[in-house]
Short mmCIF file of C-alpha atoms in Angstrom, two decimals:
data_model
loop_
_atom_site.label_atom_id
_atom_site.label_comp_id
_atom_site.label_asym_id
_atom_site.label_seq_id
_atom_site.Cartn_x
_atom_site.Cartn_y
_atom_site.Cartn_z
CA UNK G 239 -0.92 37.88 -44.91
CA UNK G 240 1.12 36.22 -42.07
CA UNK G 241 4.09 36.66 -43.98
CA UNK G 242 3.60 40.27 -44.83
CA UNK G 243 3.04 41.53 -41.15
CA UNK G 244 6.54 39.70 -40.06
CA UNK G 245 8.46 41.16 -42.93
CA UNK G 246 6.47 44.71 -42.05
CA UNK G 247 7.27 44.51 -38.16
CA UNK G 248 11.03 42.65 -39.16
CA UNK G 249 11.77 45.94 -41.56
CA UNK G 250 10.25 48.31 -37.93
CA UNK G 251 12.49 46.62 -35.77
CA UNK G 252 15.74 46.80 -38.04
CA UNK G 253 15.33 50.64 -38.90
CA UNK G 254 14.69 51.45 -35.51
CA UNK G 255 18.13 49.34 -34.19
CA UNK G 256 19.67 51.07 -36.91
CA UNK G 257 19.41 54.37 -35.92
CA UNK G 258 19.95 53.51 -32.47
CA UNK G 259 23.33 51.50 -33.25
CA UNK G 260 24.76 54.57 -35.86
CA UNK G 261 24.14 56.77 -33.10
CA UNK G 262 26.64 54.86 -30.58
CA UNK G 263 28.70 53.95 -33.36
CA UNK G 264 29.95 57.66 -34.03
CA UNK G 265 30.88 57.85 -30.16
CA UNK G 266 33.60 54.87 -31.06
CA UNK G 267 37.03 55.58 -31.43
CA UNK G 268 38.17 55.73 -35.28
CA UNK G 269 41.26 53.17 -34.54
CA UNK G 270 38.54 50.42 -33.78
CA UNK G 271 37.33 51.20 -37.26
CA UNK G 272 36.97 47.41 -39.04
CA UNK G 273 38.53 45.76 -35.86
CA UNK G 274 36.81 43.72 -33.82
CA UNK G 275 37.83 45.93 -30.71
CA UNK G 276 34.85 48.17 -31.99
CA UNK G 277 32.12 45.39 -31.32
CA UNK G 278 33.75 45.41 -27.37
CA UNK G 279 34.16 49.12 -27.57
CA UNK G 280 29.80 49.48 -28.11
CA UNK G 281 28.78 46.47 -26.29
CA UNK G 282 29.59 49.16 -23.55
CA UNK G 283 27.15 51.67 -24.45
CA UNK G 284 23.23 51.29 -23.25
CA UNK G 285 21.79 52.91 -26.66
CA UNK G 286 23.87 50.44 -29.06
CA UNK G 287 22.43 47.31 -27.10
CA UNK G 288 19.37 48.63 -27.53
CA UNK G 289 19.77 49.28 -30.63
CA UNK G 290 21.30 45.33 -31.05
CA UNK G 291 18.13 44.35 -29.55
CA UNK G 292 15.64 45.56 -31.95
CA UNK G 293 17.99 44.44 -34.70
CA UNK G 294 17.72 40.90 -33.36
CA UNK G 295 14.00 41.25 -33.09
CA UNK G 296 14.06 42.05 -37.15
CA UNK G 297 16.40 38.98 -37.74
CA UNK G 298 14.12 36.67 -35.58
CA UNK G 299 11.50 37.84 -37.41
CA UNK G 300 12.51 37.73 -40.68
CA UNK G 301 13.55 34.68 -40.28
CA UNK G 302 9.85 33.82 -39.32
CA UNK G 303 8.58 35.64 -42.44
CA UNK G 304 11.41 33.32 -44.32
CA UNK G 305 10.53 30.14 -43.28
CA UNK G 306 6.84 30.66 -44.34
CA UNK G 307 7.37 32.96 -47.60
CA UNK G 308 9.87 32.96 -50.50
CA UNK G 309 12.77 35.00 -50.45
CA UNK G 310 11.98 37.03 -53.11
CA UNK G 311 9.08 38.38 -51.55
CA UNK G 312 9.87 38.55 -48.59
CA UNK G 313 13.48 40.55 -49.64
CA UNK G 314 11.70 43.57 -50.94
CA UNK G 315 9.94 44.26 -48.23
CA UNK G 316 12.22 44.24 -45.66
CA UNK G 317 13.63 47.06 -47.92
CA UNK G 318 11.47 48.99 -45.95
CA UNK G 319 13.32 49.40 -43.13
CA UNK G 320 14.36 52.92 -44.22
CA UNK G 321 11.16 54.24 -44.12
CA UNK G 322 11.05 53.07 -40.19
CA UNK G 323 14.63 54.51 -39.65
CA UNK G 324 13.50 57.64 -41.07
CA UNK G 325 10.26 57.81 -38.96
CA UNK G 326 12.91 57.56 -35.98
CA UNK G 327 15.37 59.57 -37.85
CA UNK G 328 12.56 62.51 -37.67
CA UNK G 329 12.06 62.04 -34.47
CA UNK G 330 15.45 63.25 -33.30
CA UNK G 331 16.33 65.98 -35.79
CA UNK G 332 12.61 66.98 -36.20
CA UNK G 333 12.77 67.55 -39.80
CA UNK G 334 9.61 67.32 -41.54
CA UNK G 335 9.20 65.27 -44.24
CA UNK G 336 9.20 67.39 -47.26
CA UNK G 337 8.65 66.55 -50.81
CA UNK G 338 11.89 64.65 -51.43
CA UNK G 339 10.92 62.69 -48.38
CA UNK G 340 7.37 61.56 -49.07
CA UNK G 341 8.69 60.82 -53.17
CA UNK G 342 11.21 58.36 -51.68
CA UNK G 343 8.90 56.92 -49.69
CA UNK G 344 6.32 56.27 -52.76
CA UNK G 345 8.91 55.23 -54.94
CA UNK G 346 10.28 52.73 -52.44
CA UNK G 347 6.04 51.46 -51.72
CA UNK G 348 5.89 51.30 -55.54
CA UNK G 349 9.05 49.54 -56.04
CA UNK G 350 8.03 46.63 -54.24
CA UNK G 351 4.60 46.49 -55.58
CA UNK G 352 5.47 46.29 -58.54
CA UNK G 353 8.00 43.45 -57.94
CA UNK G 354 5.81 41.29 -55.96
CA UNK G 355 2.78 41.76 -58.77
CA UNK G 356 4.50 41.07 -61.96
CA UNK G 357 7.12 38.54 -60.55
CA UNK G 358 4.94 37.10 -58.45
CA UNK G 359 7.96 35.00 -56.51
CA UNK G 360 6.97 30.93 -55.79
CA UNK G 361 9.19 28.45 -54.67
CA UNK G 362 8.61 24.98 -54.87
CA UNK G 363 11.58 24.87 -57.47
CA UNK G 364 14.09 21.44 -57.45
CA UNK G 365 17.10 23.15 -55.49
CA UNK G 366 20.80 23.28 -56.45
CA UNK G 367 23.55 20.73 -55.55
CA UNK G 368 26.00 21.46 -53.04
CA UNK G 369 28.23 22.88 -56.51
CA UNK G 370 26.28 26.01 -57.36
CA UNK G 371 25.99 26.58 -53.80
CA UNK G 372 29.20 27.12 -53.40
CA UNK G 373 29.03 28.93 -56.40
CA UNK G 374 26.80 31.40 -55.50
CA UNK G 375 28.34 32.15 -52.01
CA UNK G 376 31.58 31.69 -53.59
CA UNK G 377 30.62 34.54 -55.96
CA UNK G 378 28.83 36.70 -52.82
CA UNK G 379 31.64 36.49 -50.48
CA UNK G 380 34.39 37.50 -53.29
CA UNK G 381 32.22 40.55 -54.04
CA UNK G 382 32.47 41.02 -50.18
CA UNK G 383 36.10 40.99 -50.28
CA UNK G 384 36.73 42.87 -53.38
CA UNK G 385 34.27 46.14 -51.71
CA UNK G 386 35.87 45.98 -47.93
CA UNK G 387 39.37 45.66 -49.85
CA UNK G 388 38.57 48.99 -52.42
CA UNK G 389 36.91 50.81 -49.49
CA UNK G 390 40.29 50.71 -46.96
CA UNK G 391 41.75 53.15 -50.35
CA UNK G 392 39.08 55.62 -50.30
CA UNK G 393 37.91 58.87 -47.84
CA UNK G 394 35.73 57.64 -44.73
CA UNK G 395 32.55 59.12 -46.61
CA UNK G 396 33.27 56.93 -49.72
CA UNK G 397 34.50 53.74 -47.21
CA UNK G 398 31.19 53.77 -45.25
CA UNK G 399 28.94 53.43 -48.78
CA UNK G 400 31.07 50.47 -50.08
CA UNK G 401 31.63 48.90 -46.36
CA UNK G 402 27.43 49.23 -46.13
CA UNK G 403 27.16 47.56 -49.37
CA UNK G 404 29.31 44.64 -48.42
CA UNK G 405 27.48 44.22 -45.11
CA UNK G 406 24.29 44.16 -47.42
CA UNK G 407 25.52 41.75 -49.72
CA UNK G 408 26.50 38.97 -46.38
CA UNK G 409 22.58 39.76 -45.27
CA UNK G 410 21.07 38.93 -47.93
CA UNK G 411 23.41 35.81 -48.47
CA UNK G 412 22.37 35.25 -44.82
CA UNK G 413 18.98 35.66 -45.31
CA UNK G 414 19.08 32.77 -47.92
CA UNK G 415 20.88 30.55 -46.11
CA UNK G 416 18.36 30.64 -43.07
CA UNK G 417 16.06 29.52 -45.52
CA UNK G 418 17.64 27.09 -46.56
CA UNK G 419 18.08 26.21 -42.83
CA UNK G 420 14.56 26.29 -41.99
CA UNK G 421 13.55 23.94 -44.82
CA UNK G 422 16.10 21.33 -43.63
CA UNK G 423 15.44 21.40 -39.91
CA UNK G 424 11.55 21.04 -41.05
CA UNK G 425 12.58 17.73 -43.60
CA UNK G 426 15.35 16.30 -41.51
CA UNK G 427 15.28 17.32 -38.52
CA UNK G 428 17.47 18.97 -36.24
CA UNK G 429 20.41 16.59 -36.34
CA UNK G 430 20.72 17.08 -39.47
CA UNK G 431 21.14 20.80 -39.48
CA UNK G 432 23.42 20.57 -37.20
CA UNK G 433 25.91 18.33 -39.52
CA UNK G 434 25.45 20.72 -42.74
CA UNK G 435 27.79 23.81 -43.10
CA UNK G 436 24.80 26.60 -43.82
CA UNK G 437 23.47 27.47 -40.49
CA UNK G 438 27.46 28.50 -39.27
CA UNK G 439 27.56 29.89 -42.52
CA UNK G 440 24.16 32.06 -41.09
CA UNK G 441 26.03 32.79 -37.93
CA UNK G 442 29.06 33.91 -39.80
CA UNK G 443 27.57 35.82 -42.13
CA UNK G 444 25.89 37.60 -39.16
CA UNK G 445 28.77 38.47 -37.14
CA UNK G 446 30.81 39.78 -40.56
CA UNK G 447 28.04 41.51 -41.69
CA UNK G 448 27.95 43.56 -37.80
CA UNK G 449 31.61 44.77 -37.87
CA UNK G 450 31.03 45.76 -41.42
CA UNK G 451 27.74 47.76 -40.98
CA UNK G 452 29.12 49.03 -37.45
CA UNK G 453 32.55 50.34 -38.96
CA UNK G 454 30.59 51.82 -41.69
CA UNK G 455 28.38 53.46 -39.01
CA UNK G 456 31.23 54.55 -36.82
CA UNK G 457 32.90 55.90 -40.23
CA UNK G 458 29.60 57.96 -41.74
CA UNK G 459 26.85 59.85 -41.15
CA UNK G 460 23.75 57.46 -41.61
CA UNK G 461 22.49 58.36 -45.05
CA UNK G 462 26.02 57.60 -46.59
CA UNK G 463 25.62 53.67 -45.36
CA UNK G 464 21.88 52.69 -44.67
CA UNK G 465 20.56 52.91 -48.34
CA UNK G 466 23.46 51.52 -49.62
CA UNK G 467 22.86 47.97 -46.95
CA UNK G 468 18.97 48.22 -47.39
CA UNK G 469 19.68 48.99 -51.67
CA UNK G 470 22.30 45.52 -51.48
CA UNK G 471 20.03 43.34 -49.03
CA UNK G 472 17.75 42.59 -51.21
CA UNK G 473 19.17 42.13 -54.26
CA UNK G 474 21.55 39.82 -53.37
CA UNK G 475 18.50 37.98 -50.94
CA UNK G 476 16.97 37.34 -54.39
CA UNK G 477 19.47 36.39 -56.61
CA UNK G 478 20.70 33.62 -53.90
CA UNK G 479 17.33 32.42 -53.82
CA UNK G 480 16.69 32.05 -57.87
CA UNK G 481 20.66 30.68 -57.56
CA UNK G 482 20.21 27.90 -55.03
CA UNK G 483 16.63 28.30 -53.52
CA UNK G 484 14.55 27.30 -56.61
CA UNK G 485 12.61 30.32 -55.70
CA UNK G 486 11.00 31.11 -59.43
CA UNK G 487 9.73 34.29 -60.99
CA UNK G 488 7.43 35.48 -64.12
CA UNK G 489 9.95 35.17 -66.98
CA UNK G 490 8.24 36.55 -69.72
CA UNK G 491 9.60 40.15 -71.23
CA UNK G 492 6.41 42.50 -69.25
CA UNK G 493 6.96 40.64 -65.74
CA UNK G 494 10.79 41.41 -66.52
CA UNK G 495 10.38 44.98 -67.39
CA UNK G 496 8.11 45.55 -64.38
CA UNK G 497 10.44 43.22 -61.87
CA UNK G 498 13.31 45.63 -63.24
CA UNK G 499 11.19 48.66 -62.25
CA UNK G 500 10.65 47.77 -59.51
CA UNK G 501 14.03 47.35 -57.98
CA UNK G 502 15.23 50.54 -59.80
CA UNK G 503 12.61 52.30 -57.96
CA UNK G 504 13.24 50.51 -54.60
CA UNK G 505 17.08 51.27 -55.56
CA UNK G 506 16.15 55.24 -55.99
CA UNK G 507 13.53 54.90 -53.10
CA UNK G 508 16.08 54.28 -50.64
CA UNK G 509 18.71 56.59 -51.65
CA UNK G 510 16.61 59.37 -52.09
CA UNK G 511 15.16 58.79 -48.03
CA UNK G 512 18.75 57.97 -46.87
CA UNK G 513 19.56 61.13 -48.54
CA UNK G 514 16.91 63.03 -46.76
CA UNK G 515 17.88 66.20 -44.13
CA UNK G 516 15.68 63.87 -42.00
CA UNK G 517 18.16 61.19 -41.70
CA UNK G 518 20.81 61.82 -38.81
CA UNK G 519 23.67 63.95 -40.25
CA UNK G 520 26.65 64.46 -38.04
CA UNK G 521 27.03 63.50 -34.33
CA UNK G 522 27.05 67.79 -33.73
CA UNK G 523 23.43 67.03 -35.11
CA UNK G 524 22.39 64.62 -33.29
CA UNK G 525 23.80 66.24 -30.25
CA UNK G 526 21.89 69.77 -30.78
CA UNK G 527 18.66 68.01 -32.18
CA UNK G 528 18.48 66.60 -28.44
CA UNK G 529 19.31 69.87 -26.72
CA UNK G 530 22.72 68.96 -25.89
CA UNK G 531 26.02 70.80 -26.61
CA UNK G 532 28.45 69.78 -28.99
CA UNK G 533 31.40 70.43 -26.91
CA UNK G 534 29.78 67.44 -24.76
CA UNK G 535 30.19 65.36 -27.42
CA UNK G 536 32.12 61.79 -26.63
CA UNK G 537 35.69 61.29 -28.11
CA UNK G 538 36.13 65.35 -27.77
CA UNK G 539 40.03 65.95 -27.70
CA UNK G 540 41.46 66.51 -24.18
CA UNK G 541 43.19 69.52 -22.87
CA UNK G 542 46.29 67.16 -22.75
CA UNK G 543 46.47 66.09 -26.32
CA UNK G 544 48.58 68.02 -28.84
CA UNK G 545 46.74 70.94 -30.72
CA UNK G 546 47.37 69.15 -34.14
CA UNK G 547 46.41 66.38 -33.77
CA UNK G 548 44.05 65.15 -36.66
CA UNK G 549 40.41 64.55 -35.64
CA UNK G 550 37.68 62.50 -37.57
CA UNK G 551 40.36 60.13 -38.99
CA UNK G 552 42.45 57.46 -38.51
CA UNK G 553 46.46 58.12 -38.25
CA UNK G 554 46.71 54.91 -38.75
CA UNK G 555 45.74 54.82 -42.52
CA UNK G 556 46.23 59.13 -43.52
CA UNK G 557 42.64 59.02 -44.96
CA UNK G 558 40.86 62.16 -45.09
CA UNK G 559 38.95 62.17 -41.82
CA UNK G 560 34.96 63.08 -41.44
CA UNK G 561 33.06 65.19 -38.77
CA UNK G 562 29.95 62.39 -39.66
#
């Protein structure tokens, strides 16, 4: 039970400081866009360190949840951080939440019922060598590379879903590797956590993972990045921990089927909410939901710039820009 309630109050806090960090995001200039300028650019605004601080609330708590639960449990569940961002996410535009809304939200509840009953996720596995660790982050971080490098060719809109997905790939990677972590520094000790590679590999991970899910924040509206991170997350949580965890699952062909269910329906779940009119559209949204006026809105071209100068894109690249 312990572990569900920190995995339940982890997923709160991260789709609450998600909200709260796309919302200062789209206030950053589109040259900081995948530089690490943007990171200094928000650490000046009051609602993105907010926003920081509930997500580090969800990763200290998840990392609670991890240390005293499997990966592949506790994966799908933080999956649920949508439904919290969308709670928040209603909040500001208020949107009820319709049909489409309250299906997405089943879907994603069934999802991960289903995948917790008929895999029923244990650890206790022997773990891998140091080889297929490497391995499997070897394999994790090329995916990484192969998404940032294929979203830098495409539209903002398009950049922001594979950016999101690349960030959710290094969390769940991360996510594994604090596990990992946790078991050591409970065996060994903390000297010798200190003198293995994983826990910078955590930190790394981590700090990646921000610019990536920040660009594709400041590049987006919030439904064309958050349920492609929260879709990836888990996933990629899971099949790190059945790579190099030893975490097990059912095996036979119904706990299969129903495992597969269930992450196609947490999959659907979380586009279909991300996709919701209740999720934050534009900044102009945003901006009107609060009773402000758009022409207030930060970055908004001064009387001193030239009249053509493009807006909602970078010069630097010539991609079509976005409003988002």
């Amino acid at each position: 039970m312990a572990v569900f309630l920190l995995a339940l109050s982890a997923a709160c806090c991260l789709g609450l400081g998600f909200v709260l960090q796309q919302h200062a995001a789209q206030q950053a200039p589109r040259s900081d866009l995948l530089r690490w300028r943007l990171l200094l650019d928000l650490m000046r605004m009051p609602q993105w360190l907010l926003g920081t601080a509930f997500m580090v609330s969800g990763l200290i708590l998840s990392a609670l949840a991890l240390n005293q639960g499997e990966v592949s449990l506790v994966e799908p569940l933080l999956a649920t951080n949508l439904i919290f961002a969308m709670a928040l996410a209603r909040v500001l535009t208020r949107q009820t939440l319709g049909r489409s809304g309250w299906a997405g939200v089943l879907l994603l509840a069934l999802g991960v019922t289903a995948f917790i009953v008929a895999g029923q996720p244990t650890g206790g596995g022997p773990p891998a060598g140091e080889l297929r660790h490497w391995l499997v982050v070897g394999t994790v971080v090329g995916l990484v590379l192969l998404l940032v490098s294929l979203a830098r060719r495409l539209p903002l809109f398009e950049e922001a879903t594979l950016l999101a997905l690349a960030a959710g790939l290094l969390y769940g990677l991360q996510d594994a590797l604090t596990r990992t972590t946790t078991q050591r520094l409970g065996h060994d000790g903390l000297t010798a956590v200190l003198r293995s590679w994983q826990p910078y590999a955590v930190v790394v991970a981590g700090v990646v993972g921000l610019l990536l899910v920040q660009s594709a924040f400041e590049a987006a509206p919030l439904r064309m990045s958050l349920p492609a991170l929260t879709a990836a997350q888990p996933v990629a949580g899971i099949a790190c921990a059945v790579g190099f965890l030893g975490d097990r699952l059912q095996v036979t062909p119904g706990a299969l089927a129903w495992q597969a269910a269930g992450l196609l329906a947490i999959v659907i779940g979380v586009i279909v909410i991300g996709r919701h009119p209740a999720m934050p559209g534009t900044v102009r949204d945003t901006l009107e939901s609060i009773g402000a006026s758009p022409e207030d809105k930060p970055g908004k071209k001064s009387e001193d710039e030239p009249e053509d100068k493009p807006t909602g894109g970078s010069e630097e690249n010539g991609r079509p820009g976005s409003t988002g």
